[in-house]
Structures are given as structure tokens and as C-alpha cells.
Coordinates of C-alpha atoms and ligand atoms in Angstrom, one line a residue:
M93 CA -10.6 0.4 25.4
N94 CA -7.2 1.5 26.5
N95 CA -4.9 1.0 23.5
K96 CA -1.8 2.8 22.5
V97 CA -0.6 3.2 18.9
M98 CA 2.6 4.5 17.6
L99 CA 2.6 5.8 14.0
I100 CA 6.0 5.8 12.4
G101 CA 6.5 8.1 9.4
V102 CA 4.1 11.0 8.8
G103 CA 4.3 11.7 5.1
G104 CA 1.3 11.5 2.8
V105 CA 0.0 8.1 3.9
G106 CA 0.9 8.7 7.6
T107 CA -1.1 11.9 7.6
V108 CA -4.2 10.1 6.5
V109 CA -3.7 7.3 9.1
A110 CA -3.2 10.0 11.8
H111 CA -6.6 11.5 10.9
K112 CA -8.3 8.1 11.0
L113 CA -6.7 7.2 14.3
A114 CA -8.0 10.5 15.8
Q115 CA -11.5 9.7 14.4
N116 CA -11.5 6.4 16.3
T117 CA -10.2 7.2 19.8
D118 CA -12.7 4.7 21.3
V119 CA -10.1 2.1 20.1
F120 CA -6.9 4.2 19.7
S121 CA -7.0 5.9 23.0
K122 CA -3.3 7.1 23.0
I123 CA -1.5 8.1 19.8
M124 CA 2.1 8.9 19.2
L125 CA 3.4 10.3 15.9
A126 CA 7.0 9.5 15.5
S127 CA 9.0 10.5 12.4
R128 CA 12.4 11.7 11.2
T129 CA 11.3 15.3 11.1
V130 CA 9.5 16.1 14.4
S131 CA 8.3 19.5 13.2
K132 CA 6.0 17.7 10.7
C133 CA 4.6 15.5 13.6
D134 CA 4.1 18.7 15.7
A135 CA 2.3 20.4 12.9
L136 CA 0.0 17.4 12.3
A137 CA -0.6 17.1 16.0
Q138 CA -1.9 20.7 16.0
V139 CA -4.2 19.9 13.1
L140 CA -5.6 16.9 14.9
K141 CA -6.2 19.0 18.1
N142 CA -8.0 21.7 16.1
K143 CA -10.1 19.3 14.0
Y144 CA -11.0 16.6 16.5
G145 CA -9.9 17.9 19.9
V146 CA -7.5 15.0 20.3
D147 CA -4.1 15.3 22.0
V148 CA -1.4 13.2 20.5
E149 CA 2.2 12.8 21.5
T150 CA 5.1 13.4 19.1
A151 CA 8.7 12.2 18.9
A152 CA 11.7 12.5 16.6
V153 CA 13.1 9.1 15.6
D154 CA 15.2 7.7 12.9
A155 CA 13.6 4.3 12.4
D156 CA 16.8 2.9 11.0
D157 CA 18.3 3.4 14.4
V158 CA 17.0 0.2 16.0
P159 CA 18.2 0.9 19.6
A160 CA 16.7 4.4 19.6
L161 CA 13.4 3.2 18.2
T162 CA 13.4 0.3 20.7
E163 CA 13.9 2.7 23.5
L164 CA 11.1 5.0 22.3
M165 CA 8.8 1.9 22.1
R166 CA 9.8 0.8 25.6
D167 CA 9.0 4.2 26.9
F168 CA 5.6 4.7 25.2
K169 CA 4.6 1.0 25.3
P170 CA 2.4 0.9 22.2
D171 CA 0.1 -2.1 21.6
I172 CA 0.8 -1.8 17.9
A173 CA 3.2 0.2 15.7
I174 CA 1.9 1.3 12.3
N175 CA 4.8 1.7 9.8
T176 CA 4.1 4.4 7.2
A177 CA 7.8 5.3 6.7
L178 CA 9.4 3.8 3.6
P179 CA 9.9 0.1 2.7
Y180 CA 13.6 0.4 3.5
Q181 CA 12.7 0.8 7.2
D182 CA 10.5 -2.4 7.5
L183 CA 13.0 -4.8 8.9
H184 CA 14.5 -2.2 11.3
I185 CA 11.0 -1.5 12.7
M186 CA 10.2 -5.2 12.9
D187 CA 13.5 -5.7 14.9
A188 CA 12.5 -2.9 17.3
C189 CA 9.0 -4.4 17.7
L190 CA 10.6 -7.7 18.6
A191 CA 13.0 -6.1 21.1
A192 CA 10.3 -4.0 22.7
G193 CA 7.4 -6.6 22.5
V194 CA 5.2 -4.5 20.1
N195 CA 2.8 -5.7 17.4
Y196 CA 3.5 -4.5 13.9
L197 CA 1.6 -3.4 10.7
D198 CA 2.9 -1.9 7.4
T199 CA 1.6 -1.0 3.9
A200 CA 4.5 -2.0 1.7
N201 CA 7.0 -4.9 1.7
Y202 CA 10.7 -4.5 2.4
E203 CA 13.0 -3.3 -0.3
P204 CA 16.8 -2.9 0.1
L205 CA 18.0 0.6 -0.5
D206 CA 20.6 -0.4 -3.1
E207 CA 18.5 -2.9 -5.1
A208 CA 15.1 -2.1 -6.7
H209 CA 13.7 -5.5 -5.8
F210 CA 10.9 -6.3 -3.4
E211 CA 9.6 -9.6 -2.2
Y212 CA 8.1 -11.0 1.0
S213 CA 10.8 -13.5 1.8
W214 CA 12.7 -11.0 4.0
Q215 CA 9.7 -10.3 6.2
W216 CA 8.2 -13.8 6.1
A217 CA 11.5 -15.0 7.6
Y218 CA 10.5 -13.1 10.8
H219 CA 7.5 -15.5 11.3
D220 CA 9.0 -17.8 13.9
R221 CA 10.4 -14.9 15.9
F222 CA 7.1 -13.1 16.1
K223 CA 5.3 -16.3 16.9
Q224 CA 7.7 -17.2 19.7
A225 CA 7.3 -13.7 21.1
G226 CA 3.5 -14.0 20.9
L227 CA 3.4 -11.0 18.6
C228 CA 1.5 -10.3 15.4
A229 CA 2.9 -8.6 12.3
I230 CA 0.4 -7.7 9.6
L231 CA 2.1 -7.1 6.2
G232 CA 0.9 -4.9 3.3
C233 CA -2.2 -3.3 4.8
G234 CA -2.7 -0.4 2.4
F235 CA -4.9 -0.5 -0.7
D236 CA -2.7 -2.5 -3.0
P237 CA -1.3 -4.4 -1.3
G238 CA -4.0 -4.5 1.4
Q239 CA -7.6 -3.9 0.4
T240 CA -7.0 -5.9 -2.7
G241 CA -6.0 -9.0 -0.6
V242 CA -9.1 -8.5 1.6
Y243 CA -11.3 -8.2 -1.5
T244 CA -9.8 -11.4 -2.8
A245 CA -10.4 -13.2 0.5
Y246 CA -14.0 -11.8 0.6
A247 CA -14.6 -13.1 -2.9
A248 CA -13.2 -16.5 -2.0
K249 CA -15.2 -16.7 1.2
H250 CA -18.6 -15.6 -0.2
H251 CA -18.8 -15.9 -3.9
F252 CA -16.7 -18.7 -5.2
D253 CA -15.9 -22.4 -4.5
E254 CA -12.7 -21.9 -6.4
I255 CA -11.0 -18.7 -7.6
Q256 CA -9.0 -19.3 -10.7
Y257 CA -8.2 -16.0 -12.5
L258 CA -7.4 -12.8 -10.7
D259 CA -6.7 -9.3 -12.2
I260 CA -6.0 -6.5 -9.8
V261 CA -6.8 -3.3 -11.7
D262 CA -5.5 0.1 -10.4
C263 CA -6.7 3.2 -12.2
N264 CA -5.9 6.8 -11.2
A265 CA -8.2 8.9 -13.3
G266 CA -7.3 12.0 -11.3
D267 CA -5.7 15.2 -12.6
H268 CA -3.3 17.1 -10.4
H269 CA -2.6 19.7 -13.1
K270 CA 1.2 19.3 -12.9
A271 CA 3.3 18.3 -15.9
F272 CA 4.8 15.4 -14.0
A273 CA 4.4 14.2 -10.4
T274 CA 4.1 10.9 -8.7
N275 CA 1.3 10.1 -6.3
F276 CA 3.3 8.7 -3.5
N277 CA 7.0 8.8 -2.6
P278 CA 8.7 9.4 -6.1
E279 CA 11.7 7.2 -5.3
I280 CA 9.6 4.2 -4.4
N281 CA 7.1 4.8 -7.2
I282 CA 9.7 5.1 -10.0
R283 CA 11.7 2.1 -8.7
E284 CA 8.4 0.1 -8.8
I285 CA 7.2 0.9 -12.3
T286 CA 10.6 0.8 -14.1
Q287 CA 11.2 -2.8 -13.1
R288 CA 10.5 -5.7 -15.4
G289 CA 6.8 -6.8 -15.4
R290 CA 5.9 -10.2 -13.9
Y291 CA 2.7 -12.2 -13.6
Y292 CA 1.8 -15.7 -12.4
E293 CA 0.4 -18.4 -14.8
N294 CA 0.0 -22.1 -14.3
G295 CA 2.4 -22.4 -11.4
K296 CA 5.2 -20.2 -12.9
W297 CA 6.2 -16.6 -13.0
V298 CA 6.3 -15.0 -16.5
E299 CA 8.5 -12.0 -17.0
T300 CA 7.8 -9.1 -19.4
D301 CA 9.8 -6.1 -20.5
P302 CA 8.9 -3.0 -18.4
L303 CA 5.4 -1.6 -19.4
S304 CA 5.4 -3.7 -22.6
V305 CA 2.1 -5.4 -22.1
H306 CA -0.9 -3.1 -22.0
K307 CA -4.6 -2.9 -23.0
T308 CA -7.6 -0.7 -22.5
L309 CA -9.7 -1.5 -19.5
T310 CA -13.0 0.1 -18.6
Y311 CA -13.3 1.5 -15.1
P312 CA -16.7 2.1 -13.5
E313 CA -17.9 5.7 -13.9
I314 CA -14.5 6.6 -15.5
G315 CA -14.4 4.8 -18.9
G316 CA -11.6 3.2 -20.9
K317 CA -8.0 3.8 -19.7
E318 CA -4.8 2.3 -21.0
S319 CA -3.6 -0.2 -18.4
Y320 CA -0.1 -1.6 -18.1
L321 CA 0.9 -5.0 -16.6
L322 CA 3.3 -4.5 -13.7
Y323 CA 4.7 -6.8 -11.0
H324 CA 3.1 -5.9 -7.7
E325 CA 3.9 -7.5 -4.3
E326 CA 0.5 -8.8 -3.4
L327 CA 0.7 -11.3 -6.3
E328 CA 3.3 -13.2 -4.4
S329 CA 1.3 -13.7 -1.2
L330 CA -2.1 -14.2 -3.0
V331 CA -0.9 -17.1 -5.2
K332 CA 0.6 -18.7 -2.1
N333 CA -2.6 -18.2 0.0
F334 CA -5.0 -19.1 -2.8
P335 CA -3.3 -22.0 -4.5
S336 CA -6.4 -22.6 -6.8
L337 CA -5.3 -19.4 -8.7
R338 CA -4.2 -20.4 -12.3
R339 CA -3.3 -16.8 -13.2
A340 CA -2.8 -13.6 -11.3
R341 CA -1.9 -10.3 -12.8
F342 CA -1.7 -6.6 -11.8
W343 CA -2.6 -3.7 -14.1
M344 CA -2.1 0.0 -13.5
T345 CA -3.1 3.0 -15.7
F346 CA -0.7 5.6 -17.0
G347 CA -1.2 8.6 -19.3
Q348 CA 1.0 9.1 -22.3
E349 CA 2.4 12.3 -20.9
Y350 CA 3.5 10.5 -17.7
L351 CA 5.1 7.7 -19.7
T352 CA 7.0 10.1 -21.8
H353 CA 8.4 11.9 -18.8
L354 CA 9.3 8.5 -17.3
R355 CA 11.2 7.4 -20.4
V356 CA 13.2 10.7 -20.4
I357 CA 14.0 10.3 -16.7
Q358 CA 15.3 6.8 -17.4
N359 CA 17.2 7.7 -20.5
I360 CA 19.1 10.6 -18.9
G361 CA 20.0 8.5 -15.9
M362 CA 17.9 10.2 -13.3
A363 CA 16.2 7.0 -12.3
R364 CA 19.6 5.5 -11.2
I365 CA 19.8 4.2 -7.7
D366 CA 23.6 4.0 -7.4
E367 CA 25.8 6.8 -6.2
V368 CA 27.5 9.2 -8.6
E369 CA 30.1 11.8 -8.0
Y370 CA 28.8 15.4 -8.1
N371 CA 30.9 18.4 -7.2
G372 CA 33.1 16.4 -4.9
M373 CA 30.2 14.6 -3.2
K374 CA 28.2 11.5 -3.8
I375 CA 24.6 11.7 -4.8
V376 CA 22.0 9.1 -5.8
P377 CA 20.2 10.5 -8.9
I378 CA 16.8 9.2 -8.0
Q379 CA 17.1 10.8 -4.5
F380 CA 18.1 14.1 -6.1
L381 CA 15.1 13.8 -8.5
K382 CA 12.8 13.4 -5.5
A383 CA 14.0 16.7 -4.1
V384 CA 13.0 18.6 -7.3
L385 CA 9.8 16.9 -8.1
P386 CA 6.5 18.1 -6.7
N387 CA 5.9 16.7 -3.2
P388 CA 3.0 14.2 -3.4
Q389 CA 1.7 15.7 -0.2
D390 CA 1.2 19.0 -1.9
L391 CA -0.8 17.6 -4.9
G392 CA -4.2 17.4 -3.1
E393 CA -5.4 21.0 -3.3
N394 CA -6.2 21.0 -7.0
Y395 CA -6.6 17.3 -7.6
S396 CA -9.8 16.5 -9.4
G397 CA -11.2 13.1 -10.5
Y398 CA -11.2 9.6 -8.9
T399 CA -9.1 6.6 -8.3
S400 CA -10.7 3.2 -9.1
I401 CA -9.0 0.1 -7.7
G402 CA -10.4 -3.4 -7.5
C403 CA -10.2 -7.1 -8.2
R404 CA -11.6 -8.9 -11.3
I405 CA -12.0 -12.6 -10.5
R406 CA -13.1 -15.6 -12.5
G407 CA -13.7 -19.0 -11.1
L408 CA -16.3 -21.6 -10.1
K409 CA -19.4 -21.5 -8.0
D410 CA -21.7 -24.5 -7.8
G411 CA -19.9 -26.1 -10.7
K412 CA -20.6 -23.1 -13.0
E413 CA -18.2 -20.4 -14.2
R414 CA -18.7 -17.0 -12.5
T415 CA -17.1 -13.6 -12.9
Y416 CA -17.0 -11.0 -10.2
Y417 CA -15.6 -7.4 -9.9
I418 CA -15.2 -5.7 -6.6
Y419 CA -13.9 -2.1 -6.4
N420 CA -13.7 1.2 -4.7
N421 CA -13.8 4.6 -6.4
C422 CA -12.3 7.4 -4.3
S423 CA -12.6 11.1 -5.0
H424 CA -9.3 13.0 -4.7
K425 CA -11.2 16.1 -3.7
A426 CA -13.2 14.4 -0.9
A427 CA -10.0 12.9 0.4
Y428 CA -8.3 16.3 0.4
D429 CA -11.3 18.0 2.1
E430 CA -11.2 15.5 4.9
T431 CA -7.4 15.0 5.4
G432 CA -5.5 17.5 3.3
M433 CA -4.1 14.6 1.3
Q434 CA -5.0 13.2 -2.2
G435 CA -6.8 10.0 -3.0
V436 CA -3.7 7.7 -3.3
S437 CA -2.6 8.5 0.2
Y438 CA -6.2 8.2 1.4
T439 CA -6.8 4.8 -0.1
T440 CA -3.6 3.6 1.5
G441 CA -4.1 5.2 4.9
V442 CA -7.7 4.1 5.6
P443 CA -7.0 0.3 5.3
A444 CA -3.9 0.8 7.5
M445 CA -6.0 2.2 10.3
T446 CA -8.6 -0.5 9.7
G447 CA -6.1 -3.3 10.0
A448 CA -4.8 -1.9 13.3
Y449 CA -8.5 -1.5 14.4
M450 CA -9.1 -5.2 13.5
F451 CA -6.1 -6.2 15.6
L452 CA -6.9 -4.1 18.6
T453 CA -10.6 -5.1 18.7
G454 CA -9.6 -8.8 18.6
K455 CA -11.1 -9.4 15.1
W456 CA -7.7 -10.3 13.6
T457 CA -5.6 -12.4 15.9
G458 CA -2.6 -14.6 15.7
A459 CA 1.1 -14.8 16.6
G460 CA 3.5 -14.6 13.7
V461 CA 3.8 -12.8 10.4
F462 CA 0.6 -12.6 8.2
N463 CA -0.6 -11.1 5.0
V464 CA -4.1 -9.6 5.2
E465 CA -5.9 -12.2 3.1
Q466 CA -5.1 -14.8 5.9
F467 CA -7.6 -13.0 8.2
D468 CA -11.4 -12.9 8.2
P469 CA -12.3 -10.3 5.6
D470 CA -15.9 -9.6 6.9
P471 CA -15.3 -7.2 9.9
F472 CA -12.6 -5.4 7.8
M473 CA -15.0 -4.9 4.9
R474 CA -17.6 -3.4 7.3
K475 CA -15.2 -1.0 9.0
V476 CA -13.3 0.1 5.9
A477 CA -16.6 1.0 4.2
E478 CA -17.8 3.2 7.1
S479 CA -14.3 4.7 7.3
G480 CA -14.4 6.3 3.8
L481 CA -13.8 3.5 1.3
P482 CA -17.1 1.9 0.4
W483 CA -17.0 -1.0 -2.0
H484 CA -19.2 -2.1 -4.9
E485 CA -19.7 -5.5 -6.6
K486 CA -20.6 -6.6 -10.1
F487 CA -21.5 -10.2 -10.9
D488 CA -21.3 -12.1 -14.2
C489 CA -19.8 -9.1 -16.1
D490 CA -17.3 -9.1 -18.9
L491 CA -13.9 -8.8 -17.2
E492 CA -12.0 -8.1 -20.4
L493 CA -13.7 -4.7 -20.8
Ligands
LIG112 P1 6.3 9.9 2.1 O1 7.7 10.0 1.5 O2 5.3 11.0 1.9 O3 6.4 9.7 3.7 C1 7.4 8.9 4.3 C2 7.6 9.4 5.7 O4 8.5 8.5 6.4 C3 8.2 10.8 5.7 O5 7.5 11.6 6.7 C4 9.6 10.5 6.2 O6 10.2 11.5 7.0 C5 9.4 9.3 7.0 N1 10.7 8.6 7.1 C6 11.5 8.2 6.1 N2 12.6 7.6 6.5 C7 12.5 7.5 7.9 C8 13.3 7.0 8.9 N3 14.4 6.5 8.7 N4 12.8 7.2 10.2 C9 11.6 7.8 10.5 N5 10.8 8.3 9.5 C10 11.2 8.2 8.2 O7 5.8 8.5 1.6 P2 4.3 8.0 1.4 O8 3.5 8.5 2.6 O9 3.8 8.3 0.0 O10 4.4 6.5 1.5 C11 4.6 5.8 2.8 C12 4.6 4.3 2.6 O11 3.3 3.9 2.0 C13 5.6 3.8 1.7 O12 6.2 2.6 2.2 C14 4.9 3.5 0.4 O13 5.5 2.4 -0.3 C15 3.6 3.0 1.0 N6 2.4 3.0 0.1 C16 1.6 1.9 0.0 C17 0.5 1.9 -0.9 C18 -0.4 0.7 -0.8 O14 -1.5 0.8 -1.4 N7 -0.1 -0.4 -0.2 C19 0.3 3.0 -1.8 C20 1.1 4.2 -1.6 C21 2.2 4.1 -0.7 P3 10.7 13.0 6.5 O15 9.4 13.8 6.4 O16 11.6 13.4 7.5 O17 11.3 12.7 5.1

């Protein structure tokens, strides 16, 4: 195959995607790494050359500069652009893709810089334009969103006549040996978890105070962990694409130490996303905080333990109630040994490569804007398992544990 791929943004997740692209040059025959800081792309290109003997191109680009990105795309002519920059860039990269005639994939939905609010409506509004251009945009193809949507589609296709109750459970039982650090971009992470909680029940969204609903859930080979109800973006597309769902919720584990730090950060105003005057200049506290917190990309070296992310589903099969749990456990150390990044970046990057692989091999097709659960889950499940994220199933188990 003679496919070209442009990877935009080479932070933690992008580094993992780059490794996975270089491991699959039968499909990704020409790779370009394009990011704001080109020296990071060059350093990563050297790593890929040393590890896999693969030559990749690099370029400096500010993805918010649509004309510059369009020109870069017109010049390189990628078949698909994988966006692992930040959610703020999504619409600009989609605009450039439309202008240059390039297919698109990302791992997180658009979020405006000045408002901690994320929903798919902004990106779904591009559907007709992508359709008319004969281009495909694949949204939210990381782990959650991403793999969790594919798990749900796989369950609906193979194990249920009707899925009714969905709990997405995301546990990080790893230890990075730092007092406080976030596992992916701190600004995005803190904005996400300090929002009000939200879940779907009987056709309506129910709001909760931030992190106010929690319970102990048991994760395979890990044990019981306190898990907090959060709003997470894939709930929005999953309830739309699986209208039989009566309830859909998202749970994430946090340790007490993490929550205490988070509360202090909020109470002292460091989670603010508006500008404040400081020494005659304007700064945004959460952006300043990002600059002093540990860089998520540097956490990998001493990270022990596992992530465990999956879907717990209840519904009907042959007229009888069935419960089902599908999940992946990922070792931070194994992720680091392979890519130099920890498990959270790894679990995001592997599905992103897999989604692009599905598109370029013709397994996922279509013109327009799609969420991952709208495609056939089977070839994705095969490829993602052989690419480092094997999955496991449990039937008729107690989902409340
Ligand atoms: P990082 O902050 O580590 O990396 C982001 C990268 O994007 C950096 O290299 C940065 O460049 C680059 N970048 C930022 N702004 C621009 C711009 N305007 N133009 C070009 N490049 C830019 O973030 P992560 O790798 O942790 O996260 C990447 C994405 O993955 C985020 O959108 C995040 O929400 C998503 N994610 C999704 C998950 C999922 O399961 N679906 C889980 C975890 C993350 P520079 O180095 O110069 O700052």
C-alpha cells in the first residue's frame, strides 16, 4: 500500500501513535510528524529511525493557523491526518482537512479555549461538508472515547439483542511516585474532572455536583477502587447511536491524595481558565499550573501498576437478562519499555493508529463525520489486540462489584 499519514501534535499520545505507525509501514508507508515544536518531532524521528529503521518527515506547524496547515497538507498530500494535538485545535484541523481534501481522525472532542465545555455538536456540524467532499472524519478514536465505543458496538453486535444499561469504568491503578501529576495534558484533564457530573437516564441527562457520586468498584487483577461519576464525551454519541440504552454512566478512579490536591488547586484559584493580571501581563492560572506540574510525558520511567478500562453492560439476549464486562488491563511499565510513554498515553495512541489503519485498509469507510461505534467493530478488535491492547470478557457477572 502507498499511504501517507500526517500526525499533528507529538506529545504523550502522539509519541505512542508515531511508534505504532512506524511498526505498521505496510499500511503507513509515508509518515509526517507535524507539531508546534519541531525539535520534538525531530527527536522522535531519530528514535523511530534507531528503533525501526523508518525514515519520517517532520514539520513545524501551528495547527490553529489554518492557511499554514492547509498549505502543509497540500504539499505532503496525506491520505489521513491524525490529530493528537489538543481539543482546542479540532475544528481548525478539520477546516484544513476540508480545504486540502484530507481525511481526519482525532481522540478528543472539540472544546473552546475559554469555556470548559465539550460536546460533539460543533464537530457533528461538519458532517455535510465532509460528506459533500467525499471525506471521512473519525471522531474520538482513543481509549475513552474510542475503544469504549468499539467495545459497546462489539457487545451490541455479538452478545445482546438489546443493550439497556452501560457503565464505562476507567481505573488507573498505577503509581508514578509523584505527589501530584496528571496522566495526560494537565489543563485538559483538570478542566474535565472539575466540571459538574452528568449521566443519562430514561431519555434525560441528570446533573450531579462535581465528584459527588462515588462507590467502590472492583477491577480485574486490581481489586476495589473508589470510582467517581463524571461526564465523559462518549456518553453523548453512545446514547444517540444505541437508542435502546436506558442508562449510561462513566466512572473514573481517583486516590484521596489526588482529590485533596485537586481541591486545593481549585480553592486557591489555580484551576481558573480566565486571564488574570500578573506583573503587568496577563496569564491564565491553569496554563501557568501546567508549566510547573510534572510533564505527563516524563512520568513513564518509574510508573508501576496497571490501567483497567472497560464497559459493563446489562441487557437482553434471547429474551433473558444478560450481564457482560469487556476490558483491557495495560501495564505502565510495558508501555514505557515499548514507547517511552506511560499507559494512559499508550491506551489512547494504540486505538488512534488502529482507527487510521481501519480507514486506510478499507475496513471503515464512509463520507461524513462518524463516531467509532458507527463502524464494524470486528476488524478493529482484531487489530487493536495484536497491537498491544488485548481485551477480555466476562459473562453473567455481578456488575455492581
Ligand atoms: P500533550 O500536551 O502531551 O501533547 C499535545 C501536543 O500537541 C504537544 O506536542 C503540543 O506541542 C501539540 N500542540 C498543542 N497545540 C498545538 C498547535 N496549536 N499546533 C500544533 N501542535 C500543537 O497532550 P496529550 O498527548 O496528553 O493529549 C493529546 C490529546 O489526546 C488531547 O486532545 C487529549 O485530550 C487526548 N486524550 C484522549 C484520550 C482518550 O482516551 N480518548 C486520553 C488521553 C488524552 P508542544 O510540544 O509544542 O506544546
